[in-house]
Coordinates of C-alpha atoms in Angstrom, one line a residue:
X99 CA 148.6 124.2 153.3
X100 CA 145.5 123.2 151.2
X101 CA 146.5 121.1 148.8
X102 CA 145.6 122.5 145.1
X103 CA 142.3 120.2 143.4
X104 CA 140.9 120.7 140.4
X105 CA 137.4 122.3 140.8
X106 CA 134.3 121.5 139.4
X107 CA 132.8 125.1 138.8
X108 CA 129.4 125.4 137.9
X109 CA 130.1 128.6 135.0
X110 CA 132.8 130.8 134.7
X111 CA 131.1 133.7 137.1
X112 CA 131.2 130.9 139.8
X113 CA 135.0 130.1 139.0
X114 CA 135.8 133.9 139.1
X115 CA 133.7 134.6 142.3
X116 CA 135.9 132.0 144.1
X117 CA 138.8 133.3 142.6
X118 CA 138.1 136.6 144.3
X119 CA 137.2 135.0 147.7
X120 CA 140.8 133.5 147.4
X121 CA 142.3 136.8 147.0
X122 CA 140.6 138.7 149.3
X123 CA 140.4 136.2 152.2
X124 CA 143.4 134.5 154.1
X125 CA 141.4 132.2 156.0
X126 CA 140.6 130.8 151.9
X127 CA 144.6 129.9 151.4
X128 CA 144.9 127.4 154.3
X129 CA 142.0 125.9 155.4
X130 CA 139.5 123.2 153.9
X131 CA 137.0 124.5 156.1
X132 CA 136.8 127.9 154.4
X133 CA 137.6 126.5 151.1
X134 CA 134.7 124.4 151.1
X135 CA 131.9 126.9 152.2
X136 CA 133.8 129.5 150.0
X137 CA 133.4 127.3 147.1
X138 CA 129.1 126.9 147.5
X139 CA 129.1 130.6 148.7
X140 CA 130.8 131.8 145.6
X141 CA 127.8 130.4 143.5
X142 CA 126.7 133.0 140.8
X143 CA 123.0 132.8 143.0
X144 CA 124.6 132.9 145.9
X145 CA 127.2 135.3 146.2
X146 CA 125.9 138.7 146.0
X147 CA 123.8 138.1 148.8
X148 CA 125.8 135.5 150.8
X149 CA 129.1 137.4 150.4
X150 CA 129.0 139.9 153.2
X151 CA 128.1 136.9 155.7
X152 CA 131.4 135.1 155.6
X153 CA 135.2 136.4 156.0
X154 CA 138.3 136.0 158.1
X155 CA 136.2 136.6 160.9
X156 CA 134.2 133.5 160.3
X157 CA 130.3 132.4 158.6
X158 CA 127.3 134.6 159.9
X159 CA 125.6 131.3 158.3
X160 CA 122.6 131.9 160.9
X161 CA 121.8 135.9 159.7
X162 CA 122.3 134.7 156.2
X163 CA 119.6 131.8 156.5
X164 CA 117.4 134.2 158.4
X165 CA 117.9 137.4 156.6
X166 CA 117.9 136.3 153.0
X167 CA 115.6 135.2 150.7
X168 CA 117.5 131.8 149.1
X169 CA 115.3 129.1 146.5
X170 CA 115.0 125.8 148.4
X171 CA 117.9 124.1 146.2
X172 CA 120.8 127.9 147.7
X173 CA 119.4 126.9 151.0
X174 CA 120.0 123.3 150.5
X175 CA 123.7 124.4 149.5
X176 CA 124.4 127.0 152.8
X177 CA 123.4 124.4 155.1
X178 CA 126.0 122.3 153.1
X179 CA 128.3 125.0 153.5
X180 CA 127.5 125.6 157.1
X181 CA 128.3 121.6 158.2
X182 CA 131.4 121.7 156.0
X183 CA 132.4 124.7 157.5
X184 CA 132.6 122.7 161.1
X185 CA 128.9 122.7 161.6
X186 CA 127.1 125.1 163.5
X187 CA 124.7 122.7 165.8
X188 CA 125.0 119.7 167.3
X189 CA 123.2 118.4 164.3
X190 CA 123.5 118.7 161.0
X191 CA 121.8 121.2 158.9
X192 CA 122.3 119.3 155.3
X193 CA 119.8 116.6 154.1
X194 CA 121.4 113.9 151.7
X195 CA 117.5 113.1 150.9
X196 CA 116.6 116.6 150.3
X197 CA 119.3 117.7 148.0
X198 CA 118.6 114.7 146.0
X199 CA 115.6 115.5 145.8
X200 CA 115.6 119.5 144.9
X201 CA 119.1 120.0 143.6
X202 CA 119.6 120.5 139.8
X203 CA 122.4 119.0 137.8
X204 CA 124.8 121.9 138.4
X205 CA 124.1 122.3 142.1
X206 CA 124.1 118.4 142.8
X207 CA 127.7 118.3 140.9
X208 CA 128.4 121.3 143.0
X209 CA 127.5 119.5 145.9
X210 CA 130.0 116.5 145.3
X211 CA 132.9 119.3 144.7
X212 CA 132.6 120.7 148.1
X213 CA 132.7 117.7 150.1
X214 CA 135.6 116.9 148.1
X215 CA 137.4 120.3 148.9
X216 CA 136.5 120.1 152.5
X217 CA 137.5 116.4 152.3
X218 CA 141.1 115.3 154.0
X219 CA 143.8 113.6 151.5
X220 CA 144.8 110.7 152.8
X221 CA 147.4 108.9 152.1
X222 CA 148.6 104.9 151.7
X223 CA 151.5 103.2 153.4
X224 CA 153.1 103.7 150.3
X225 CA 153.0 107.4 150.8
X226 CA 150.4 107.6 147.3
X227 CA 147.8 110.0 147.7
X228 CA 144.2 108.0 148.1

C-alpha cells in the first residue's frame, strides 16, 4: 500500500484532477509508480489532453509526446512522468538542467513533489521513517 503524503498541488483544479485519477484508477491506490506520473499528469495544463494516454492499462507516454501539442516546461514534466513511471528507454527522458532552466515556480515545486511521491520510504534501524 502507498503510504499517504501530503501533496504539494499546484491549484485546487490540480488537487481535484488527481483526486479523480485516484478514484477512477486502481493502479493510483497502490503503486508509487502510477502515483507519481498521475500526480504531473493531473496538472490543470496537462490533464485534458494527457488524460486519455494513461490508465490501468499503463502510460501511452510515446503517442502523448508525439500526438500533442505540450509548452516546453508540460513536456519537461511528461518526460518526468514517463522516468518516474519506470522509464520508458534505456535512457532517461528528463533533464535536471533543462527543467531548471524552463520550469516556473509552480511546475519546478511540482517537480520536487513527484519525485517525492514516486520516492521509497525508508526506514532507520530504529524502525522511524527517514
Amino acid at each position: 500500500m502507498v503510504e499517504e503524503l501530503i501533496y504539494y498541488f499546484v491549484d485546487e483544479e490540480h488537487e481535484g484532477n488527481f483526486k479523480e485519477l485516484c478514484a477512477a484508477m486502481k493502479s493510483m491506490k497502490g503503486n508509487r509508480e502510477y502515483r507519481a506520473a498521475g500526480y504531473i499528469l493531473a496538472l490543470p495544463e496537462l490533464y485534458p489532453k494527457a488524460r486519455r494516454y494513461f490508465s490501468n492499462a499503463g502510460f501511452r507516454w510515446f503517442d502523448l509526446l508525439k500526438k500533442v501539442d505540450l509548452s516546453s516546461g508540460h513536456r519537461i514534466m511528461v518526460n518526468l512522468a514517463v522516468d518516474l513511471f519506470g522509464g520508458a528507454t534505456d535512457r532517461p527522458l528528463f533533464n535536471v538542467g533543462d527543467a531548471i532552466a524552463v520550469l516556473d515556480t509552480k511546475l519546478y515545486q511540482a517537480a520536487l513533489a513527484a519525485i517525492q511521491v514516486r520516492r521509497p520510504v525508508k526506514t532507520t534501524l530504529e524502525g522511524e521513517r527517514s
